[in-house]
C-alpha positions in Angstrom: 35.1 -26.0 -18.1 38.2 -25.5 -16.2 38.7 -27.8 -13.1 40.2 -26.6 -9.8 43.5 -28.0 -10.1 43.8 -26.0 -13.4 42.5 -22.9 -11.6 45.5 -23.9 -8.9 48.1 -24.0 -11.1 47.5 -20.6 -13.1 47.4 -19.1 -9.6 50.4 -20.7 -8.3 48.2 -21.8 -5.1 46.9 -25.3 -3.4 43.9 -27.0 -4.8 42.5 -26.6 -1.1 43.2 -23.0 -1.0 41.2 -22.7 -4.4 38.2 -24.7 -3.3 38.3 -22.6 -0.2 38.6 -19.1 -1.7 35.5 -19.7 -4.4 33.3 -20.8 -1.9 34.2 -17.7 0.4 35.5 -19.8 3.6 35.5 -17.0 6.0 37.8 -19.1 8.2 40.5 -18.8 5.3 43.5 -16.6 6.1 44.9 -15.9 3.2 46.2 -12.2 1.8 43.7 -10.2 -0.6 46.4 -10.6 -3.4 46.2 -14.3 -3.3 42.6 -14.2 -3.7 42.6 -11.8 -6.4 44.9 -14.4 -8.2 42.3 -17.2 -8.0 39.6 -15.2 -8.8 41.1 -13.8 -11.9 42.6 -17.1 -12.7 39.1 -18.6 -12.6 37.7 -16.0 -14.7 40.2 -16.7 -17.6 39.5 -20.3 -17.7 35.5 -19.5 -17.4 35.3 -21.4 -14.3 31.9 -22.1 -12.9 31.8 -22.2 -9.4 30.5 -26.0 -8.5 28.6 -26.8 -4.9 27.6 -24.2 -2.8 25.4 -22.0 -4.5 24.6 -18.6 -2.9 21.2 -19.1 -0.6 18.7 -16.5 -0.3 19.0 -15.0 3.1 16.3 -16.0 5.2 15.0 -11.9 6.1 13.6 -10.9 9.2 10.7 -8.2 8.3 8.7 -6.3 10.6 5.2 -5.5 10.1 3.7 -2.0 11.6 0.3 -0.8 11.7 -0.8 2.5 12.7 -4.5 1.2 13.3 -6.2 -0.7 15.8 -7.7 -4.2 15.1 -11.2 -3.0 15.7 -10.3 -0.3 12.8 -9.1 -3.1 10.7 -12.4 -5.0 11.0 -14.5 -1.7 10.1 -12.2 -0.9 7.0 -11.1 -4.0 5.4 -8.9 -2.4 3.0 -5.9 -2.3 5.4 -6.9 -5.9 6.4 -6.5 -6.9 2.4 -3.2 -5.2 2.5 -1.9 -6.9 5.3 -2.7 -10.2 4.5 -1.3 -9.9 1.4 2.3 -8.6 2.7 2.2 -11.4 5.3 1.3 -13.9 2.6 4.2 -12.7 0.2 6.6 -13.1 3.1 5.6 -16.5 4.1 5.9 -17.6 0.2 9.5 -15.9 0.1 10.5 -17.9 2.7 11.5 -14.8 5.1 10.5 -14.4 8.6 8.0 -12.1 9.9 7.8 -10.1 13.1 4.5 -8.1 14.2 5.4 -4.9 15.6 2.7 -4.1 18.0 4.7 -0.7 19.0 7.8 0.8 18.4 8.6 0.7 22.1 9.6 -2.7 21.3 13.5 -1.8 21.1 14.9 -5.2 21.1 12.5 -6.7 18.3 13.0 -3.7 16.2 16.5 -3.7 16.4 16.9 -7.1 15.6 14.5 -6.8 12.0 16.1 -6.5 8.7 13.4 -4.2 7.3 10.1 -2.6 8.5 7.1 -2.3 6.0 4.9 0.4 7.9 0.8 0.5 6.6 -1.5 3.4 7.6 -1.1 6.8 8.9 2.0 7.9 11.1 2.4 10.8 13.2 5.8 13.1 12.9 7.1 11.7 16.6 6.4 8.0 15.5 8.4 8.3 12.0 11.5 9.9 14.0 11.4 7.2 16.5 10.8 4.8 13.5 13.9 6.5 11.6 15.9 6.3 14.8 16.3 2.7 14.4 18.3 3.1 11.0 16.4 0.2 9.2 15.0 0.1 5.5 11.6 1.1 5.6 8.7 0.8 3.0 5.3 2.7 4.0 2.1 1.3 2.3 -0.5 3.7 1.4 1.0 6.9 2.8 3.7 9.2 1.3 7.3 8.7 2.3 7.7 11.2 5.4 11.4 10.7 4.9 13.3 11.1 2.0 15.6 7.6 2.2 12.3 5.7 2.7 10.5 3.7 -0.1 6.6 4.3 -0.2 3.8 2.6 -2.2 0.4 4.7 -2.6 -2.6 4.2 -4.7 -2.8 7.4 -7.3 -5.5 8.8 -5.4 -6.2 12.1 -7.7 -6.4 10.3 -10.9 -8.6 7.6 -9.3 -11.0 10.5 -7.9 -11.1 12.2 -11.2 -12.4 8.8 -12.7 -15.4 8.6 -10.3 -16.2 12.7 -10.7 -15.6 12.2 -14.6 -18.2 9.2 -14.5 -21.0 11.4 -12.3 -20.6 13.8 -14.8 -21.0 11.7 -18.2 -24.3 10.5 -16.7 -25.4 13.8 -15.9 -24.9 14.6 -12.4 -23.8 17.8 -11.2 -24.8 17.8 -7.5 -22.2 15.4 -6.5 -21.8 15.0 -2.6 -18.5 13.6 -0.7 -18.8 11.6 2.3 -15.7 10.9 3.9 -13.7 10.4 7.9 -11.4 12.6 9.6 -8.5 10.7 10.9 -6.2 11.8 14.0 -2.4 10.6 14.1 -0.8 9.5 17.4 0.3 13.2 17.8 -3.3 14.5 18.0 -2.8 16.2 14.3 -5.9 16.0 11.8 -5.1 14.1 8.6 -6.9 15.5 5.9 -7.9 12.7 3.7 -6.2 12.7 -0.3 -9.5 11.7 -1.6 -11.4 15.0 0.1 -8.4 17.3 -1.5 -9.1 16.0 -4.8 -12.5 16.2 -4.9 -12.7 19.7 -3.9 -10.3 20.7 -6.4 -12.0 19.1 -8.8 -15.2 20.4 -8.1 -14.2 23.9 -7.7 -12.4 23.8 -11.5 -15.6 22.7 -12.9 -17.6 25.3 -10.7 -19.7 23.0 -8.9 -18.1 23.0 -5.5 -20.9 23.2 -2.6 -19.8 23.1 1.1 -23.3 21.5 2.1 -22.4 18.6 0.2 -19.4 17.6 2.0 -19.9 15.4 5.3 -17.1 14.2 7.2 -17.2 11.6 10.2 -15.6 8.2 10.3 -15.1 5.4 7.9 -17.8 2.7 9.0 -20.8 1.9 7.6 -22.5 3.5 10.6 -21.0 7.0 9.8 -22.0 6.6 6.3 -25.3 5.8 7.0 -25.4 9.1 9.4 -23.4 11.7 6.9 -26.0 10.0 4.0 -29.2 10.7 6.3 -27.6 14.4 6.6 -27.4 14.8 3.0 -31.2 13.4 2.6 -32.3 16.1 4.7 -30.8 18.8 2.5 -33.6 21.2 0.3 -31.5 20.8 -2.7 -30.0 17.4 -2.0 -27.3 16.0 -4.1 -27.8 13.1 -6.9 -24.9 11.5 -6.6 -22.3 10.2 -3.8 -18.9 9.8 -3.6 -18.2 7.6 -0.7 -14.3 7.7 0.4 -14.7 4.1 0.9 -16.8 0.8 0.4 -17.5 0.7 4.3 -19.4 4.5 4.0 -21.3 3.3 1.1 -22.6 0.5 2.8 -24.1 2.8 5.2 -25.0 4.9 2.2 -27.5 2.5 1.0 -29.3 1.6 4.0 -30.2 5.7 4.9 -31.4 5.9 0.9 -33.4 2.8 1.2 -34.8 4.0 4.5 -35.7 7.0 2.8 -37.7 5.1 0.6 -35.4 5.9 -2.3 -34.0 3.6 -4.7 -30.2 3.4 -6.3 -29.6 4.6 -8.9 -33.2 5.2 -9.9 -32.9 8.3 -7.2 -29.2 8.3 -6.3 -26.3 7.3 -7.8 -23.3 5.8 -5.4 -19.4 4.9 -6.1 -17.4 3.7 -3.5 -13.7 3.3 -2.9 -11.3 0.3 -2.9 -13.4 -2.5 -4.0 -13.9 -4.9 -1.0 -15.1 -8.0 -1.2 -18.8 -7.4 -0.6 -19.1 -4.9 -3.2 -20.0 -7.0 -5.7 -22.6 -8.7 -3.9 -24.5 -5.6 -2.2 -27.8 -4.6 -3.6 -27.4 -3.3 -6.5 -23.9 -4.2 -6.8 -21.6 -1.3 -5.8 -19.9 0.7 -8.6 -16.4 1.2 -6.9 -12.9 2.3 -7.4 -11.0 -1.3 -7.6 -7.4 -0.4 -5.8 -5.1 -3.2 -6.5 -4.8 -4.0 -2.4 -3.1 -7.6 -2.9 -0.2 -6.0 -5.7 0.1 -3.2 -2.9 1.1 -5.4 -0.3 3.2 -7.7 -2.4 5.4 -5.2 -3.9 5.8 -3.6 -0.5 7.6 -7.0 0.4 9.8 -7.1 -3.0 10.7 -3.6 -2.6 12.0 -4.0 0.9 13.6 -7.6 0.2 15.4 -6.2 -2.9 16.7 -2.8 -1.0 18.1 -4.7 1.6 19.9 -7.0 -0.4 21.0 -4.6 -3.0 21.9 -1.8 -0.4 20.4 0.6 -2.9 20.9 4.2 -1.4 18.2 6.1 -3.6 14.6 5.8 -2.5 11.8 4.7 -4.7 8.0 5.9 -4.7 5.6 4.0 -6.5 2.1 5.2 -7.6 -0.3 2.3 -8.6 -3.3 3.5 -10.8 -6.4 1.9 -9.8 -9.7 1.2 -11.9 -13.4 2.5 -11.7 -15.4 -0.7 -11.9 -18.9 0.2 -13.1 -21.5 -2.1 -11.8 -25.4 -1.2 -11.0 -25.3 1.7 -8.4 -25.1 4.5 -11.1 -27.5 5.8 -13.2 -28.6 8.6 -15.4 -29.7 11.8 -13.4 -33.4 11.7 -14.3 -33.4 15.5 -13.7 -31.6 16.5 -16.5 -34.0 16.7 -19.6 
């Protein structure tokens, strides 16, 4: 292995200059041509720089959530993703900053990048963009072409649910979902609802009465399920937009004296921790919440370190987990 002395002789400079150039000493005042000679000499002599290793920069990463603590606790999907983000930040040795709102201009300005979790209005997106920071959106399509995003492949996931119901002989399939309004007061339509509507229309099975929209909590699931059970031609299968809604569906069905899945089949979405402990255990779409959170941090750190200009949009597949809440449609002979 070449020594500093050999490099100094080949480059025609002092030992001190070689050492300081190779260690990227910012206080060293030499011409670029001199630096070039040192690096070329080191390359020619296959010199491996000793001692000073390039340290991983301790990035300052902000986490901005569009929802309240109460909403997070009612639908633990976001809680699971947020915890995964925070754990990954800590594991990588980065510094986490919880940004409550973008009015914290000084705090945001000090960040290296921002992870945004949830649904953001146009005015909020414009405000975030004004800081000029790298951004990764989680569970939302990129609102700016230059931002990265990580989402679940919702359309394909919904198709798996509906295909499953059809395979079990169900055609009267209802959808229970939530309504959402962004900070500008604009309605946000759930991608799961859009996928459901398109699929059912394509199959010639669409019934407007089988769509019930409220919130995303168990109490909404309970109320909306009761409405479906009052229909003269009630559905035999329920697709709940999240597992919290499915919890409420269970209660309404049981109060009616019906059984799951003997009388009504139910499939949820997200596969939160309690889904497997419901009675009967809930069939649901397993969304890779932990993976989404971790990849958000990895993607942001990579973009910051490489200064990548091209945005990346990652769609993560989800799996249908069949447990005991789906059964054959007894009305089918």
